[in-house]
Coordinates of N, CA and C and ligand atoms in Angstrom, one line a residue:
M198 N 55.2 90.8 103.8 CA 56.6 90.0 103.8 C 57.4 90.5 102.8
K199 N 56.9 90.6 101.6 CA 57.9 91.1 100.6 C 58.6 92.5 101.0
N200 N 57.7 93.3 101.4 CA 58.2 94.6 101.7 C 59.3 94.6 102.9
I201 N 59.0 93.7 104.0 CA 59.9 93.7 105.0 C 61.2 93.1 104.6
S202 N 61.1 92.0 103.7 CA 62.5 91.6 103.3 C 63.3 92.6 102.6
R203 N 62.5 93.2 101.6 CA 63.1 94.4 100.8 C 63.9 95.4 101.8
R204 N 63.0 95.7 102.7 CA 63.5 96.8 103.7 C 64.7 96.2 104.4
K205 N 64.6 95.1 104.8 CA 65.9 94.4 105.6 C 67.0 94.5 104.5
F206 N 66.8 94.1 103.3 CA 67.9 94.0 102.3 C 68.6 95.4 102.3
V207 N 67.8 96.3 102.0 CA 68.3 97.8 101.8 C 69.2 98.2 103.0
K208 N 68.5 98.0 104.2 CA 69.3 98.3 105.5 C 70.5 97.6 105.5
D209 N 70.6 96.2 105.3 CA 71.8 95.5 105.4 C 72.9 95.9 104.4
S210 N 72.3 96.4 103.2 CA 73.2 96.8 102.1 C 73.8 98.0 102.7
V211 N 73.1 99.0 103.3 CA 73.6 100.3 103.7 C 74.6 100.0 104.8
K212 N 74.3 99.0 105.6 CA 75.2 98.7 106.9 C 76.6 98.2 106.1
T213 N 76.5 97.4 105.1 CA 77.8 96.9 104.5 C 78.6 97.8 103.9
V214 N 78.0 98.7 103.2 CA 78.6 99.9 102.5 C 79.3 100.8 103.6
A215 N 78.5 101.1 104.7 CA 79.1 101.9 105.7 C 80.4 101.2 106.3
V216 N 80.3 100.1 106.5 CA 81.4 99.4 107.3 C 82.5 99.4 106.1
A217 N 82.3 98.9 105.0 CA 83.4 98.8 104.0 C 84.0 100.1 103.7
S218 N 83.4 101.2 103.7 CA 83.9 102.5 103.4 C 84.9 102.8 104.5
I219 N 84.7 102.4 105.8 CA 85.7 102.7 106.7 C 86.9 101.9 106.6
V220 N 86.8 100.6 106.3 CA 87.8 99.6 106.4 C 88.6 99.7 105.2
T221 N 88.0 99.8 104.1 CA 88.8 99.7 102.9 C 88.2 100.5 101.6
P222 N 89.1 101.2 100.8 CA 88.7 101.9 99.7 C 88.7 101.0 98.4
L223 N 89.2 99.8 98.6 CA 89.4 98.8 97.4 C 88.2 97.8 97.2
L224 N 88.1 97.6 96.0 CA 87.2 96.4 95.5 C 87.7 95.4 94.8
S225 N 87.4 94.1 95.1 CA 88.0 93.1 94.3 C 87.6 93.0 92.9
S226 N 88.1 92.2 92.2 CA 87.8 92.3 90.8 C 86.4 91.8 90.5
E227 N 85.7 91.2 91.6 CA 84.2 90.7 91.5 C 83.4 91.9 91.9
G228 N 84.0 93.1 92.4 CA 83.1 94.2 92.6 C 82.7 94.3 94.0
Y229 N 83.1 93.3 95.1 CA 82.7 93.5 96.4 C 83.8 93.9 97.3
A230 N 83.4 94.6 98.3 CA 84.5 95.1 99.1 C 85.1 94.0 100.0
W231 N 86.4 94.1 100.2 CA 87.1 93.3 101.2 C 88.1 94.0 102.0
P232 N 87.9 93.7 103.3 CA 88.8 94.7 104.2 C 90.2 94.3 104.0
V233 N 90.9 95.1 103.2 CA 92.3 94.9 102.9 C 93.3 95.4 104.2
A234 N 94.0 94.4 104.9 CA 94.8 94.7 105.9 C 96.0 95.5 105.7
F235 N 96.7 95.2 104.6 CA 97.8 95.7 104.3 C 98.2 95.8 102.8
Q236 N 98.7 96.8 102.3 CA 99.2 96.8 100.8 C 100.7 97.3 100.8
F237 N 101.4 96.7 99.8 CA 102.9 97.1 99.7 C 102.9 98.4 98.9
S238 N 103.9 99.3 99.2 CA 104.0 100.5 98.5 C 105.4 100.6 97.9
Q239 N 105.6 101.6 97.0 CA 106.8 101.8 96.3 C 107.3 103.1 96.8
V240 N 108.6 103.0 97.4 CA 109.3 104.3 97.9 C 109.5 105.2 96.8
T241 N 109.6 106.4 97.1 CA 110.0 107.5 96.4 C 111.5 107.2 95.9
L242 N 111.9 107.2 94.6 CA 113.4 107.0 94.5 C 114.2 108.3 95.1
P243 N 115.1 107.8 95.9 CA 115.8 109.0 96.7 C 116.7 109.8 95.9
Y244 N 116.8 109.5 94.6 CA 117.6 110.3 93.8 C 117.0 110.3 92.3
P245 N 117.4 111.3 91.3 CA 116.9 111.3 90.0 C 117.4 110.2 89.3
Y246 N 116.7 109.7 88.2 CA 117.2 108.4 87.3 C 118.8 108.5 87.0
A247 N 119.2 109.8 86.6 CA 120.7 109.8 86.2 C 121.6 109.8 87.2
A248 N 121.1 109.8 88.3 CA 122.1 110.0 89.6 C 123.2 109.1 89.7
L249 N 122.9 107.9 89.2 CA 123.9 106.7 89.4 C 124.7 106.5 88.3
E250 N 124.6 107.4 87.3 CA 125.5 107.3 86.1 C 127.0 107.6 86.6
P251 N 128.0 107.1 85.9 CA 127.8 106.2 84.7 C 127.6 104.6 85.0
H252 N 127.5 104.3 86.4 CA 127.5 103.0 86.7 C 126.3 102.3 86.4
I253 N 125.2 103.0 86.7 CA 123.8 102.5 86.1 C 123.2 103.6 85.3
D254 N 123.0 103.5 84.2 CA 122.4 104.4 83.2 C 120.9 104.9 83.6
A255 N 120.7 106.2 83.2 CA 119.3 106.7 83.5 C 118.2 105.9 82.8
L256 N 118.4 105.4 81.6 CA 117.2 104.7 81.1 C 116.9 103.3 81.8
T257 N 118.0 102.7 82.3 CA 117.8 101.4 82.8 C 117.1 101.7 84.4
M258 N 117.6 102.9 85.0 CA 116.9 103.2 86.3 C 115.4 103.5 86.1
E259 N 115.1 104.1 85.1 CA 113.8 104.7 84.7 C 112.9 103.3 84.6
I260 N 113.3 102.7 83.6 CA 112.5 101.4 83.3 C 112.4 100.6 84.6
H261 N 113.5 100.4 85.2 CA 113.6 99.5 86.4 C 112.6 99.8 87.4
Y262 N 112.5 101.2 87.7 CA 111.7 101.8 88.8 C 110.2 101.9 88.3
T263 N 110.0 102.5 87.2 CA 108.6 102.8 86.7 C 107.9 101.5 86.1
K264 N 108.6 100.6 85.5 CA 108.0 99.5 84.9 C 108.1 98.3 85.9
H265 N 109.3 97.9 85.9 CA 109.4 96.5 86.8 C 109.0 96.6 88.2
H266 N 109.6 97.5 88.9 CA 109.2 97.8 90.4 C 107.8 98.0 90.5
A267 N 107.2 99.1 89.7 CA 105.8 99.5 89.7 C 105.0 98.3 89.6
A268 N 105.4 97.4 88.7 CA 104.5 96.3 88.3 C 104.4 95.2 89.5
Y269 N 105.6 95.0 90.2 CA 105.6 94.0 91.2 C 104.6 94.6 92.4
V270 N 104.6 96.0 92.6 CA 103.8 96.5 93.7 C 102.3 96.5 93.3
K271 N 101.9 96.8 92.0 CA 100.7 96.8 91.5 C 100.1 95.3 91.6
N272 N 100.9 94.3 91.1 CA 100.5 92.9 91.1 C 100.4 92.4 92.4
V273 N 101.2 92.6 93.4 CA 101.0 92.0 94.7 C 99.7 92.6 95.3
N274 N 99.5 93.8 95.1 CA 98.4 94.4 95.9 C 97.0 93.9 95.3
E275 N 97.0 93.7 93.9 CA 95.9 93.1 93.4 C 95.6 91.7 93.8
A276 N 96.8 90.9 93.8 CA 96.7 89.6 94.5 C 96.2 89.5 95.9
I277 N 96.6 90.4 96.7 CA 96.2 90.5 98.1 C 94.6 90.5 98.1
V278 N 94.1 91.4 97.3 CA 92.6 91.5 97.2 C 91.9 90.3 96.6
T279 N 92.5 89.8 95.5 CA 91.8 88.7 95.0 C 91.9 87.4 95.8
E280 N 93.0 87.4 96.4 CA 93.2 86.1 97.2 C 92.7 86.3 98.6
K281 N 92.3 87.5 99.0 CA 91.8 87.7 100.2 C 92.8 87.5 101.3
I282 N 94.0 88.0 101.2 CA 95.0 87.7 102.3 C 95.0 88.8 103.3
S283 N 95.0 88.3 104.7 CA 94.7 89.2 105.8 C 95.9 89.6 106.7
Y284 N 97.1 89.2 106.2 CA 98.4 89.7 106.9 C 98.4 91.1 107.0
E285 N 99.1 91.5 108.1 CA 98.9 93.1 108.5 C 100.2 93.6 108.2
N286 N 101.3 93.0 107.9 CA 102.6 93.7 107.8 C 103.5 92.7 106.9
E287 N 104.6 93.5 106.5 CA 105.6 92.7 105.6 C 106.1 91.5 106.3
K288 N 106.3 91.6 107.7 CA 106.8 90.5 108.4 C 106.0 89.1 108.3
E289 N 104.8 89.6 108.4 CA 103.8 88.5 108.4 C 103.7 87.7 106.9
F290 N 103.8 88.6 106.0 CA 103.9 88.1 104.6 C 105.0 87.2 104.5
F291 N 106.3 87.5 104.9 CA 107.5 86.9 104.6 C 107.5 85.7 105.6
D292 N 106.9 85.8 106.6 CA 107.0 84.5 107.5 C 106.2 83.4 107.0
H293 N 105.2 83.9 106.1 CA 104.2 82.8 105.6 C 104.5 82.7 104.1
A294 N 105.6 83.0 103.6 CA 105.9 83.2 102.1 C 105.7 81.8 101.5
S295 N 106.0 80.7 102.1 CA 106.1 79.4 101.4 C 104.4 78.9 101.4
K296 N 103.5 79.5 102.0 CA 102.2 79.1 101.9 C 101.4 80.1 100.9
L297 N 102.1 81.1 100.5 CA 101.5 82.0 99.5 C 101.6 81.5 98.0
S298 N 100.6 82.0 97.2 CA 100.6 81.8 95.7 C 102.0 82.3 95.2
S299 N 102.3 81.7 94.1 CA 103.7 82.3 93.5 C 103.4 83.7 93.1
K300 N 102.1 84.1 92.7 CA 101.9 85.5 92.2 C 102.3 86.5 93.3
V301 N 101.7 86.0 94.6 CA 102.0 86.8 95.8 C 103.4 86.9 96.3
K302 N 103.9 85.7 96.4 CA 105.3 85.5 96.8 C 106.3 86.3 95.7
N303 N 106.3 86.1 94.5 CA 107.1 86.7 93.7 C 107.0 88.2 93.6
N304 N 105.7 88.8 93.7 CA 105.7 90.2 93.6 C 105.8 90.8 94.8
M305 N 105.6 90.2 95.9 CA 105.7 90.9 97.2 C 107.4 91.1 97.4
G306 N 108.1 90.0 96.9 CA 109.6 89.9 97.0 C 110.1 91.1 96.1
G307 N 109.5 91.2 94.8 CA 110.0 92.2 94.0 C 109.7 93.7 94.6
A308 N 108.5 93.9 95.3 CA 108.2 95.1 95.7 C 108.9 95.5 96.9
W309 N 109.4 94.6 97.8 CA 110.2 94.9 99.0 C 111.7 95.0 98.4
N310 N 112.3 94.0 97.8 CA 113.5 94.0 97.4 C 113.9 95.3 96.7
H311 N 113.2 95.8 96.0 CA 113.6 97.0 95.1 C 113.5 98.2 95.9
N312 N 112.5 98.3 96.9 CA 112.5 99.5 97.8 C 113.9 99.5 98.5
F313 N 114.3 98.3 98.9 CA 115.4 98.1 99.6 C 116.8 98.5 98.8
F314 N 116.7 98.0 97.6 CA 117.8 98.2 96.5 C 118.2 99.7 96.3
W315 N 117.0 100.5 96.1 CA 117.2 101.8 95.8 C 117.8 102.6 97.2
Q316 N 117.4 102.3 98.2 CA 117.9 102.9 99.3 C 119.4 102.4 99.9
V317 N 119.9 101.3 99.3 CA 121.3 101.0 99.7 C 122.3 101.4 98.6
M318 N 121.8 102.2 97.7 CA 122.8 102.8 96.6 C 122.6 104.4 97.0
K319 N 123.6 105.2 96.4 CA 123.5 106.5 96.4 C 124.6 107.1 95.4
P320 N 124.4 108.3 94.9 CA 125.4 108.8 94.0 C 126.8 109.1 94.8
N321 N 127.9 108.8 94.3 CA 129.2 109.0 95.0 C 129.2 108.1 96.2
G322 N 128.7 106.9 96.2 CA 128.8 105.9 97.3 C 130.1 105.4 97.3
G323 N 129.9 104.1 97.8 CA 131.1 103.1 97.9 C 132.2 103.5 98.8
G324 N 133.4 103.1 98.6 CA 134.6 103.4 99.4 C 134.4 102.2 100.5
M325 N 135.5 102.3 101.5 CA 135.6 101.5 102.6 C 134.6 101.8 103.8
P326 N 133.7 101.0 104.2 CA 132.9 101.4 105.3 C 133.7 101.5 106.8
S327 N 133.3 102.5 107.5 CA 134.2 102.7 108.6 C 133.2 102.4 109.8
G328 N 133.6 102.6 111.0 CA 132.9 102.3 112.3 C 132.4 101.0 112.5
K329 N 131.3 100.7 113.1 CA 130.8 99.6 113.6 C 130.8 98.5 112.3
I330 N 130.1 98.9 111.3 CA 130.0 98.1 110.1 C 131.2 97.7 109.4
G331 N 132.1 98.6 109.5 CA 133.5 98.4 108.8 C 134.2 97.3 109.7
E332 N 134.1 97.4 111.0 CA 134.7 96.4 112.0 C 134.1 95.0 111.8
A333 N 132.6 95.0 111.6 CA 131.8 93.9 111.6 C 132.0 93.0 110.2
I334 N 132.5 93.8 109.3 CA 132.7 93.2 108.0 C 134.2 92.7 108.2
S335 N 135.1 93.5 108.7 CA 136.5 92.7 108.7 C 136.6 91.7 109.7
G336 N 135.7 91.8 110.7 CA 135.7 90.7 111.6 C 135.0 89.3 111.1
S337 N 134.2 89.6 110.2 CA 133.4 88.3 109.9 C 134.1 87.7 108.7
F338 N 134.7 88.6 107.8 CA 135.2 88.0 106.5 C 136.9 88.1 106.4
G339 N 137.4 88.6 107.4 CA 139.0 88.7 107.3 C 139.4 90.1 106.9
S340 N 138.8 90.7 105.9 CA 139.2 91.9 105.5 C 138.1 92.5 104.4
F341 N 138.2 93.8 104.2 CA 137.2 94.3 103.3 C 137.3 93.8 101.9
D342 N 138.6 93.5 101.5 CA 138.7 92.9 100.1 C 138.1 91.4 100.1
K343 N 138.4 90.7 101.1 CA 137.9 89.4 101.2 C 136.2 89.5 101.1
F344 N 135.7 90.3 102.0 CA 134.2 90.5 101.9 C 133.8 90.8 100.4
K345 N 134.5 91.7 99.8 CA 134.1 92.1 98.4 C 134.3 91.0 97.4
E346 N 135.3 90.1 97.7 CA 135.5 89.0 96.8 C 134.3 87.9 96.9
E347 N 133.9 87.7 98.3 CA 132.9 86.7 98.6 C 131.5 87.1 97.9
F348 N 131.3 88.4 98.2 CA 129.9 88.9 97.7 C 129.8 89.0 96.1
T349 N 130.9 89.4 95.6 CA 131.0 89.3 94.1 C 130.8 87.9 93.7
K350 N 131.4 87.0 94.3 CA 131.2 85.6 94.1 C 129.7 85.1 94.0
A351 N 129.2 85.6 95.1 CA 127.7 85.2 95.4 C 126.8 85.9 94.1
A352 N 127.2 87.0 93.9 CA 126.5 87.8 92.7 C 126.7 87.1 91.3
M353 N 127.9 86.7 91.2 CA 128.2 86.0 89.9 C 127.8 84.6 89.8
T354 N 127.6 83.9 90.8 CA 127.4 82.4 90.7 C 125.8 82.2 90.9
R355 N 125.0 83.3 91.2 CA 123.5 83.1 91.2 C 123.4 82.8 89.7
F356 N 122.8 81.6 89.5 CA 122.3 81.3 88.1 C 120.9 82.0 87.7
G357 N 120.9 82.4 86.6 CA 119.7 83.1 86.1 C 119.3 84.4 87.0
S358 N 118.2 84.6 87.4 CA 117.8 85.7 88.1 C 117.8 85.7 89.6
G359 N 118.0 86.7 90.3 CA 118.1 86.7 91.7 C 118.9 87.8 92.3
W360 N 119.2 87.7 93.6 CA 119.8 88.7 94.3 C 121.0 88.2 95.1
A361 N 122.0 89.1 95.2 CA 123.1 88.8 96.2 C 122.7 89.6 97.5
W362 N 123.2 89.0 98.7 CA 122.7 89.8 100.0 C 124.0 89.6 100.8
L363 N 124.0 90.6 101.7 CA 124.8 90.6 103.0 C 123.9 90.8 104.0
V364 N 123.6 89.8 105.0 CA 122.7 89.9 105.9 C 123.4 89.7 107.4
K365 N 122.6 90.1 108.4 CA 123.0 89.8 109.8 C 122.1 88.8 110.1
H366 N 122.6 87.7 110.7 CA 121.9 86.5 111.3 C 122.3 86.0 112.6
E367 N 121.7 86.2 113.6 CA 122.0 85.5 115.0 C 123.4 86.2 115.4
G368 N 123.4 87.6 114.9 CA 124.7 88.3 115.4 C 125.9 88.3 114.6
K369 N 125.7 87.4 113.6 CA 126.9 87.3 112.7 C 126.5 87.7 111.3
L370 N 127.5 88.4 110.4 CA 127.3 88.6 109.0 C 127.2 87.4 108.1
K371 N 126.6 87.5 107.2 CA 126.7 86.4 106.1 C 126.5 86.9 104.8
I372 N 127.0 86.1 103.8 CA 126.8 86.6 102.3 C 126.2 85.4 101.7
G373 N 125.3 85.6 100.8 CA 124.5 84.6 100.1 C 123.7 85.2 99.0
S374 N 122.9 84.3 98.3 CA 122.1 84.8 97.2 C 120.8 84.1 97.3
T375 N 119.8 84.6 96.7 CA 118.4 84.0 96.6 C 118.0 84.0 95.1
P376 N 117.2 83.0 94.8 CA 116.6 83.1 93.4 C 115.5 83.9 93.2
N377 N 115.2 84.4 91.9 CA 114.1 85.1 91.6 C 113.9 86.4 92.4
Q378 N 112.5 86.5 93.1 CA 112.5 87.5 94.0 C 112.4 87.2 95.4
D379 N 113.0 86.0 95.8 CA 113.2 85.5 97.0 C 114.0 86.6 97.9
N380 N 113.7 86.6 99.3 CA 114.7 87.3 100.0 C 115.0 86.6 101.4
P381 N 116.0 86.9 102.1 CA 116.5 86.3 103.3 C 115.5 86.3 104.5
M382 N 114.3 87.1 104.4 CA 113.3 87.2 105.4 C 112.3 86.2 105.1
M383 N 112.1 85.5 104.0 CA 111.1 84.6 103.7 C 111.3 83.3 104.3
D384 N 110.3 82.6 104.8 CA 110.4 81.4 105.7 C 111.1 80.4 105.0
H385 N 110.9 80.2 103.6 CA 111.5 79.1 103.0 C 113.0 79.4 102.4
S386 N 113.5 80.6 102.6 CA 114.9 80.9 102.0 C 115.9 80.1 102.9
E387 N 117.0 79.6 102.1 CA 118.0 78.9 102.6 C 119.0 80.1 103.4
L388 N 119.2 81.1 102.8 CA 119.9 82.2 103.4 C 118.8 83.0 104.3
K389 N 119.2 83.1 105.6 CA 118.5 83.8 106.4 C 119.1 85.0 107.2
G390 N 118.3 86.1 107.3 CA 118.7 87.1 108.1 C 118.2 88.5 107.8
T391 N 118.5 89.5 108.4 CA 118.2 90.9 108.0 C 119.2 91.4 107.0
P392 N 118.5 91.9 106.0 CA 119.4 92.3 104.9 C 120.1 93.8 105.3
L393 N 121.3 93.7 105.0 CA 122.1 95.1 105.1 C 122.4 95.6 103.8
L394 N 122.7 94.8 102.8 CA 122.9 95.0 101.4 C 122.3 94.1 100.4
G395 N 121.7 94.6 99.4 CA 121.3 93.6 98.3 C 121.5 94.1 97.0
L396 N 121.8 93.2 96.2 CA 122.4 93.6 94.7 C 121.4 92.7 93.9
D397 N 120.8 93.5 92.9 CA 119.8 92.8 91.9 C 120.6 92.3 90.8
V398 N 120.6 91.0 90.5 CA 121.5 90.5 89.4 C 120.5 90.0 88.4
W399 N 119.3 90.4 88.4 CA 118.4 90.0 87.2 C 119.0 90.8 86.0
E400 N 118.8 90.2 84.8 CA 119.3 91.0 83.6 C 118.8 92.4 83.4
H401 N 117.5 92.6 83.7 CA 116.8 93.9 83.6 C 117.6 95.1 84.4
A402 N 118.3 94.6 85.3 CA 119.0 95.6 86.2 C 120.5 96.2 85.4
Y403 N 120.8 95.4 84.4 CA 122.1 95.8 83.8 C 122.1 95.6 82.3
Y404 N 121.3 95.0 81.8 CA 121.4 94.6 80.3 C 121.5 95.6 79.2
L405 N 120.9 96.6 79.5 CA 121.0 97.9 78.5 C 122.3 98.4 78.3
K406 N 123.0 98.6 79.5 CA 124.4 99.1 79.4 C 125.6 98.0 79.4
Y407 N 125.2 97.0 80.0 CA 126.3 96.0 80.2 C 126.2 94.6 79.4
Q408 N 125.0 94.5 78.7 CA 124.6 93.4 78.1 C 124.9 92.0 79.1
N409 N 125.6 91.2 78.4 CA 126.0 89.9 79.1 C 127.0 90.0 80.4
K410 N 127.5 91.4 80.3 CA 128.8 91.5 81.3 C 128.4 91.7 82.8
R411 N 127.7 90.9 83.5 CA 127.2 91.0 84.7 C 128.6 91.4 85.7
N412 N 129.6 90.8 85.3 CA 130.8 91.0 86.2 C 131.4 92.7 86.1
E413 N 131.1 93.2 85.0 CA 131.4 94.7 85.1 C 130.3 95.5 85.9
Y414 N 129.2 95.1 85.8 CA 127.9 95.7 86.5 C 128.4 95.6 88.0
V415 N 128.5 94.3 88.5 CA 128.8 94.1 89.8 C 130.1 94.8 90.3
A416 N 131.3 94.8 89.5 CA 132.3 95.6 89.8 C 132.1 97.1 90.0
N417 N 131.2 97.6 89.2 CA 131.0 99.1 89.2 C 129.9 99.4 90.3
W418 N 129.1 98.5 90.8 CA 128.1 98.8 91.8 C 128.7 99.1 93.1
W419 N 130.0 98.6 93.2 CA 130.7 98.9 94.6 C 130.8 100.5 94.7
S420 N 130.8 101.1 93.6 CA 131.1 102.7 93.7 C 129.7 103.3 94.1
L421 N 128.5 102.6 94.3 CA 127.5 103.2 94.7 C 126.7 102.7 96.0
V422 N 127.5 101.9 96.7 CA 127.0 101.4 97.9 C 126.9 102.4 98.9
N423 N 125.6 102.4 99.7 CA 125.3 103.5 100.6 C 125.5 102.9 101.9
W424 N 126.8 103.0 102.5 CA 127.3 102.3 103.7 C 126.5 102.9 104.7
E425 N 126.1 104.2 104.9 CA 125.3 104.8 106.1 C 123.9 103.8 106.2
E426 N 123.2 103.6 105.0 CA 122.1 102.8 105.0 C 122.2 101.4 105.6
A427 N 123.4 100.7 105.2 CA 123.7 99.3 105.6 C 124.0 99.5 107.2
A428 N 124.7 100.4 107.6 CA 125.1 100.6 109.0 C 123.8 100.8 109.8
K429 N 122.8 101.5 109.4 CA 121.7 101.7 110.1 C 121.0 100.3 110.4
R430 N 121.0 99.5 109.3 CA 120.3 98.1 109.5 C 121.1 97.1 110.2
L431 N 122.3 97.5 110.4 CA 123.2 96.5 111.4 C 122.6 96.8 112.8
G432 N 122.2 98.0 113.1 CA 121.7 98.3 114.6 C 122.8 98.6 115.5
Ligands
MN3_570 MN1 115.0 94.4 89.5

């Protein structure tokens, strides 16, 4: 009897290991395997740290990407394992954001928002958008200058840490902001829609160069906007 159960135990253990090795390479902090359905990832920065100078300095970019952003990605992925969350893609996570722990919610927002932020900027960007997105902006806000004014206001009036956004929602363009690392795709967000542009207004995004002058950071950011990326997302 003793031998049989020992043999059965060994057999089951082998089976478990075999299955686990196919489904997941990750172990939880308790040391057992959990089939992880999805992990967030950090995009490769599309340009060198110094590429957005003088508007965003190289040191800010390096710290922002390698410390802040990397930490959000690491933390959300750890929490997905320890909290055994089985959503399979970003949309499922955002659709259920209000039901997730603040660790998952804040860090998944930080992971996604920064991936997006790096892509909607580029060296020698800015200027006036042309084509469909240019028309959509002047159609929705009256003129490009009015749009800039409204977006700047959203960025300046976000109290504390957060993001300003240009989104497409039910066929219309809208401007707004979200607190902390929330974004307009999260179920509890007041501002809803598909992000076309996003601006990080956390102090870590600008403090080294601009200190308390968020207004100068926002004003200079217009020279970095990657309108081609925004246009792609307009569809
Ligand atoms: Mn940031």
